Amino acid sequence: MSRECTLDVNGSLTTLQVAPSARLIDVLRDNLGLTGTKEGCGNGECGSCTVLLEGRPVNACLLIALEVEGRAITTIEGLLGPGGKLSPVQQAFVEAGGIQCGFCTPGMIMSATALLEANPAPTDAEIRDALVGNLCRCTGYTQIIESVRAAAVRLGTGDRPEAPR
Amino acid sequence: MTPFDYHRPETLAEAFRIAGEIPGARYVAGGTDVLVRIRSGRERPNALISLGRIDTLARLELGSVTRIGARATIGQVLDHPELTSAYPLLAQAARPFGSTQVRNLATVGGNLCNASPAADMAPVLLALDARVEIEGPQGTREVPLDAFFKGPGQTDLAPREVLTTIVLEPPGPDARSCFLRKSRVGMDIALTSVAAHLQLADDRLTRVRIAAGAVAPCPLRLRAVEDLLEGRTVEPGLLDEAARLAASEIAPITDIRASANYRRRLTRTLVRRAVAAACEESR
């Protein structure tokens, strides 16, 4: 029992056969090989699986793949610029040390990317609020907050890529 | 996760037909509660009927009455300036609701149909005297929200019926309101929440509505408190009396998050503070 489904991921359309109960996270990782999106809790609590659905962060573990057929999905892989250049948010996480084991990082970066798109100069409280659905178990959140702050500065100085859809 | 079939009807009529043909199917909107329950094995539907393509369910209209499509997400409510300025309670409940990711999926109607005693949208919608429109194969009916909740996870919906719209009256010229919610950390469900909505003119309270969450099998109106406050002038002695009365109207339980006694004390404090804050709110 499988269904044909056309997904719009990172700007390209892919038609594939999916099980009706397959979640978006399953199809991204297992069918499309986009393993940057991680599954942590599987219950919409940890945010490791955060992707953008039409520009808004959502949990890919809480979405059935068929539900998002034809709607624009952006994963961490979709943030890369030409030649594999890291996005300003990705670059800021590298430079400010917002990464330890790396498992929560793609989700953190997707949430931060959506935040900065809507609010280019967030306060620390707004950054923390935007990341309330992204858990990091390695460390404190200080360097992650600093990374988002640094990304805002980068974007504010003109290092702005094309907006994710 | 037990496999299930997935249907995406584009009209309610088609949804009713599919629901009639597949015993054991259930409706799903945002999925933030349903998929978690399926994954944990607490529910095993053989098919899900998504309401995601029925666009008539996602309308938001302000007019002589306000109509909130049941499938509007919590995020859409928060991002609707006319709606949140007419009804600040909606924003106060929507802002701490889950995470950004959850708010972008979870729907207002889903939060009500899930019928958790701690549902964040329930106390504010009860305090706003919301009515819900329900559509089924036999037609459309409307019920007051406080008659919709029947118990934890239980509602007035008959099999195949869908909650389509939440209907609100205009807030009133002298409307004041406040929603207070206590939880331990971000993203946690409420230990107790209280919503107050009232009219304040010439120092007198009228059309007083007080509702509480997570202190009884269903979110509930505190009618004895409302009756006490109706027509009165706010003064500390009255608030003390309202707080005491509130504690006698609820039936909290002890669970992993808080004891019944703590919830009772919280309710007293939150009722007093919510009424006082609503009266002090400047409009």
XYZ file of C-alpha atoms in Angstrom:
448
model
C 0.000 0.000 0.000
C 1.914 3.036 -1.193
C 0.960 6.310 -2.800
C 2.539 8.569 -5.333
C 3.595 11.849 -3.796
C 5.344 14.890 -5.269
C 7.380 16.773 -2.706
C 8.866 20.237 -3.157
C 12.076 20.078 -1.156
C 14.770 22.752 -1.311
C 13.370 24.072 -4.570
C 13.214 20.806 -6.498
C 10.237 18.583 -7.129
C 10.577 14.851 -6.549
C 7.872 12.294 -7.243
C 8.149 9.148 -5.194
C 6.154 6.285 -3.712
C 5.488 6.699 -0.010
C 3.585 4.709 2.595
C 0.413 6.613 3.614
C 1.599 6.728 7.221
C 5.175 7.804 6.380
C 6.139 10.996 8.154
C 8.004 13.815 6.451
C 11.107 13.026 8.542
C 11.059 9.413 7.279
C 10.806 10.444 3.633
C 13.447 13.176 3.913
C 15.979 10.835 5.501
C 15.155 7.433 4.030
C 13.914 8.260 0.531
C 15.620 11.543 -0.306
C 18.857 10.930 1.628
C 18.599 14.303 3.350
C 20.011 13.137 6.667
C 20.818 16.619 7.950
C 17.353 16.656 9.530
C 17.572 14.569 12.722
C 14.973 12.639 14.648
C 15.297 13.087 18.403
C 12.156 12.544 20.453
C 9.704 11.926 17.602
C 7.032 13.719 19.636
C 7.445 17.344 18.608
C 9.275 18.316 21.760
C 13.002 18.444 20.975
C 13.035 20.288 17.638
C 15.885 18.238 16.085
C 13.668 17.587 13.077
C 12.790 21.254 12.468
C 12.316 22.123 8.787
C 10.652 25.117 7.174
C 7.206 24.661 5.661
C 6.554 27.658 3.422
C 9.141 29.521 5.480
C 7.755 28.619 8.901
C 9.471 26.202 11.280
C 7.595 22.953 11.904
C 8.436 19.521 13.349
C 8.993 17.048 10.497
C 8.198 14.207 12.922
C 4.609 15.486 13.313
C 3.817 15.780 9.620
C 2.574 13.023 7.381
C 4.467 13.291 4.070
C 1.272 13.177 1.990
C -0.053 16.171 3.949
C 2.679 18.476 2.647
C 2.562 17.326 -0.970
C 3.286 20.302 -3.231
C 4.138 22.700 -0.386
C 7.617 24.251 -0.205
C 9.867 22.517 2.315
C 13.355 23.738 3.232
C 15.800 21.509 5.075
C 19.243 22.351 6.447
C 20.734 21.186 3.126
C 18.663 23.847 1.369
C 20.389 26.678 3.225
C 23.696 26.161 1.435
C 24.620 28.819 -1.104
C 26.310 28.286 -4.487
C 29.358 26.045 -4.295
C 28.263 24.694 -0.923
C 28.867 28.000 0.850
C 27.450 27.982 4.372
C 24.557 30.366 5.017
C 25.278 33.326 7.324
C 23.450 31.558 10.157
C 25.413 28.333 9.619
C 28.685 30.280 9.447
C 27.829 32.144 12.648
C 27.171 28.849 14.504
C 30.593 27.563 13.388
C 32.440 30.718 14.386
C 30.665 31.367 17.702
C 30.904 27.718 18.776
C 27.160 27.122 18.813
C 27.825 23.441 18.046
C 28.992 20.641 20.289
C 27.860 17.157 19.238
C 25.894 18.702 16.374
C 22.693 16.688 16.704
C 20.436 19.619 17.636
C 22.283 22.041 15.354
C 20.303 21.663 12.105
C 17.049 22.251 13.975
C 18.522 25.207 15.873
C 19.723 26.729 12.601
C 16.355 26.262 10.888
C 14.551 27.958 13.799
C 17.135 30.748 13.897
C 16.901 31.249 10.124
C 13.117 31.660 10.310
C 13.435 34.012 13.300
C 15.925 36.302 11.544
C 13.845 36.349 8.389
C 10.844 37.645 10.388
C 12.808 39.722 12.898
C 16.286 40.791 11.681
C 17.312 42.331 15.016
C 15.905 40.145 17.807
C 16.576 40.742 21.478
C 18.090 37.903 23.522
C 14.636 37.233 24.975
C 13.193 36.931 21.473
C 16.008 34.572 20.458
C 15.370 32.361 23.504
C 11.655 32.414 22.810
C 12.170 31.384 19.165
C 14.345 28.460 20.307
C 12.051 27.209 23.091
C 11.181 24.204 20.921
C 14.815 23.254 20.261
C 16.594 21.291 22.970
C 20.382 20.950 23.287
C 21.601 18.253 25.674
C 25.362 18.838 25.372
C 25.763 22.201 26.875
C 24.131 25.384 27.989
C 22.471 27.570 25.454
C 24.796 30.555 25.837
C 26.901 29.977 22.717
C 23.824 29.097 20.695
C 22.237 32.432 21.634
C 25.538 34.138 20.811
C 25.568 32.416 17.425
C 22.121 33.735 16.570
C 23.137 37.191 17.721
C 26.255 36.998 15.514
C 24.148 35.801 12.584
C 21.880 38.824 12.987
C 24.930 41.082 12.789
C 26.198 39.250 9.683
C 22.819 39.517 7.962
C 22.530 43.168 9.003
C 25.815 43.973 7.299
C 24.615 42.756 3.934
C 25.698 39.096 3.975
C 22.135 38.115 3.127
C 21.433 35.109 0.949
C 18.236 34.481 -0.917
C 15.395 34.046 1.544
C 14.310 30.419 2.033
C 10.898 29.893 0.586
C 4.044 3.347 14.503
C 1.151 1.139 13.411
C 0.611 1.828 9.684
C -2.578 3.591 8.678
C -4.157 4.809 5.483
C -4.333 8.547 4.835
C -7.138 10.443 3.126
C -7.149 14.073 2.031
C -10.717 15.122 1.221
C -11.269 18.593 -0.222
C -14.812 19.074 1.076
C -16.611 18.237 4.305
C -19.123 16.128 2.356
C -16.256 13.973 1.088
C -14.830 13.743 4.617
C -18.192 12.529 5.977
C -18.437 9.967 3.190
C -14.960 8.556 3.891
C -15.658 8.498 7.635
C -18.841 6.555 6.924
C -17.051 4.033 4.746
C -14.130 3.314 7.078
C -15.072 2.337 10.610
C -11.983 2.988 12.721
C -10.909 6.078 10.780
C -10.424 9.330 12.653
C -10.107 12.951 11.660
C -6.818 14.815 12.051
C -5.980 18.502 11.696
C -2.546 19.710 12.864
C -1.580 16.263 14.150
C 0.429 17.491 17.129
C -1.684 15.446 19.558
C -3.021 12.680 17.302
C 0.321 11.571 15.851
C 1.923 11.495 19.294
C -0.878 9.270 20.592
C -0.603 6.940 17.595
C 3.146 6.710 17.978
C 2.812 5.779 21.651
C 0.197 3.129 20.810
C -2.556 4.864 22.772
C -4.571 5.130 19.551
C -4.573 2.739 16.614
C -6.787 4.150 13.849
C -6.712 2.209 10.587
C -7.005 5.455 8.639
C -6.619 9.186 9.188
C -8.876 11.650 7.416
C -6.943 14.890 7.111
C -8.912 18.126 7.301
C -5.886 19.926 5.826
C -7.293 20.444 2.336
C -10.733 21.699 3.332
C -9.998 25.374 2.930
C -13.363 26.565 4.254
C -12.189 25.401 7.689
C -9.273 27.848 7.831
C -11.109 31.173 7.427
C -10.744 33.994 9.935
C -13.485 36.631 9.721
C -14.180 39.648 11.917
C -17.605 41.227 11.540
C -20.816 41.496 13.516
C -19.584 38.228 14.972
C -16.066 36.831 14.747
C -15.629 33.465 13.079
C -12.440 31.512 13.607
C -12.115 28.510 11.317
C -11.366 25.458 13.442
C -8.309 24.649 11.370
C -6.671 28.065 11.873
C -3.342 27.402 13.525
C -2.338 28.928 16.837
C 0.354 30.773 14.858
C -2.237 32.234 12.472
C -4.221 33.573 15.428
C -1.079 35.145 16.876
C -0.212 36.718 13.510
C -3.658 38.309 13.049
C -3.423 41.850 14.493
C -7.141 42.699 14.188
C -8.103 39.491 15.961
C -5.601 39.808 18.791
C -6.341 43.485 19.367
C -10.087 42.784 19.555
C -9.487 39.793 21.832
C -6.184 40.181 23.716
C -6.999 36.947 25.590
C -6.424 34.956 22.395
C -2.880 36.280 22.077
C -2.171 35.748 25.776
C -3.095 32.068 25.442
C -1.482 31.565 22.023
C 1.892 33.120 22.842
C 3.098 30.526 25.390
C 1.370 27.665 23.506
C 3.955 24.911 22.838
C 6.871 26.014 20.653
C 7.026 27.996 17.411
C 7.097 24.688 15.529
C 4.022 23.374 17.333
C 2.128 26.672 16.976
C 2.636 26.471 13.203
C 0.893 23.072 13.097
C -1.538 22.923 16.024
C -5.031 24.260 15.340
C -7.529 26.073 17.530
C -10.216 23.491 16.780
C -7.814 20.635 17.438
C -6.931 22.064 20.832
C -10.656 22.028 21.728
C -11.434 18.609 20.184
C -8.467 17.042 21.978
C -10.331 18.103 25.130
C -7.389 18.107 27.472
C -8.359 19.587 30.858
C -5.218 21.733 30.434
C -5.923 22.908 26.849
C -4.543 26.441 26.627
C -7.186 27.889 24.296
C -10.122 26.542 26.318
C -10.210 28.918 29.310
C -9.866 32.036 27.153
C -12.531 30.886 24.697
C -14.837 29.970 27.610
C -14.289 33.433 29.118
C -15.137 34.952 25.716
C -18.451 33.034 25.677
C -17.429 31.180 22.517
C -19.863 28.987 20.652
C -18.763 26.194 18.349
C -20.314 25.222 15.040
C -20.420 21.532 14.359
C -21.156 20.001 10.999
C -22.071 16.404 10.287
C -23.816 14.326 7.642
C -27.156 15.355 9.212
C -26.466 19.086 9.102
C -25.055 21.927 11.161
C -25.596 22.746 14.821
C -24.158 25.218 17.277
C -23.349 24.609 20.941
C -21.912 26.860 23.650
C -18.302 25.884 24.268
C -18.999 25.064 27.911
C -21.426 22.368 26.769
C -18.860 20.945 24.324
C -16.458 19.420 26.848
C -17.717 16.158 28.367
C -14.634 14.832 30.141
C -10.919 14.337 29.593
C -10.586 13.634 25.857
C -14.370 13.594 25.453
C -16.526 16.079 23.591
C -20.062 16.553 22.358
C -19.015 15.500 18.811
C -20.941 12.542 17.398
C -19.101 10.075 15.128
C -18.352 11.700 11.734
C -19.072 15.223 13.009
C -16.450 17.961 12.590
C -15.993 21.121 14.647
C -15.886 23.730 11.868
C -15.933 27.200 13.429
C -15.464 29.011 16.723
C -17.881 31.948 16.968
C -17.231 34.956 19.207
C -19.411 37.967 19.972
C -17.765 41.411 19.749
C -15.720 42.009 22.920
C -17.910 44.887 24.189
C -17.088 48.602 24.554
C -15.753 48.380 28.109
C -14.143 44.967 27.837
C -11.209 44.121 30.091
C -9.491 40.796 30.292
C -6.536 38.833 31.611
C -5.208 35.288 31.146
C -2.762 33.861 33.672
C -1.075 30.519 33.319
C 1.359 28.743 35.576
C 3.749 26.085 34.310
C 7.183 25.017 35.523
C 9.171 25.620 32.334
C 8.674 26.689 28.733
C 6.668 24.280 26.549
C 5.177 22.587 29.609
C 1.408 22.257 29.858
C -0.356 24.466 32.362
C -0.456 23.412 36.012
C -3.400 25.766 36.311
C -4.681 28.607 34.176
C -7.347 31.262 34.697
C -8.979 33.605 32.186
C -11.096 36.617 33.141
C -13.201 38.696 30.747
C -15.553 41.416 31.964
C -16.962 44.863 31.291
C -15.875 47.676 33.582
C -17.832 50.940 33.542
C -18.255 53.443 36.391
C -16.235 51.081 38.618
C -18.845 48.358 38.237
C -18.192 44.882 36.863
C -20.703 43.430 34.434
C -20.830 40.436 32.072
C -18.185 38.776 34.237
C -16.737 35.552 32.851
C -14.103 33.555 34.715
C -12.789 30.224 33.419
C -10.100 27.857 34.643
C -8.018 25.065 33.126
C -6.290 21.960 34.519
C -8.334 21.987 37.739
C -11.233 19.667 36.815
C -12.029 16.908 34.281
C -12.906 19.678 31.778
C -11.915 23.311 31.399
C -14.730 25.116 33.209
C -16.486 28.397 33.931
C -16.414 29.422 37.591
C -20.053 30.460 37.755
C -20.296 31.133 41.485
C -17.351 33.522 41.173
C -18.984 35.196 38.178
C -22.259 35.631 40.093
C -20.449 37.044 43.107
C -18.617 39.662 41.037
C -21.516 40.661 38.770
C -22.576 44.270 39.335
C -20.049 44.843 42.132
C -17.201 47.311 42.607
C -13.773 45.748 42.928
C -12.194 46.031 46.353
C -9.724 43.735 48.135
C -12.358 42.073 50.334
C -14.393 41.101 47.282
C -11.346 39.616 45.566
C -10.576 37.543 48.673
C -14.108 36.226 48.650
C -13.901 35.465 44.905
C -10.649 33.574 45.425
C -12.119 31.450 48.232
C -15.199 30.706 46.184
C -13.067 29.719 43.159
C -11.289 27.071 45.208
C -14.638 25.513 46.123
C -15.811 25.275 42.495
C -12.957 23.155 41.166
C -11.994 19.491 41.469
C -8.240 19.315 40.865
C -6.247 16.082 40.901
C -2.757 15.242 42.073
C -0.492 14.145 39.231
C 3.141 14.209 38.159
C 3.066 18.010 37.768
C 1.366 19.258 40.919
C -0.728 18.211 43.900
C -4.443 18.913 44.072
C -3.803 21.169 47.051
C -1.218 23.209 45.160
C -3.590 23.591 42.198
C -6.313 24.793 44.561
C -4.000 27.414 46.042
C -2.864 28.444 42.569
C -6.455 28.869 41.439
C -7.174 31.162 44.392
C -4.155 33.295 43.587
C -4.696 33.364 39.823
C -8.388 34.275 40.098
C -7.596 37.167 42.418
C -4.733 38.380 40.210
C -6.574 37.915 36.912
C -9.608 39.932 38.023
C -7.416 42.656 39.536
C -5.201 42.820 36.432
C -8.208 42.913 34.086
C -9.618 45.876 36.027
C -6.309 47.722 35.929
C -5.779 47.065 32.214
C -5.915 50.300 30.225
C -7.611 50.228 26.859
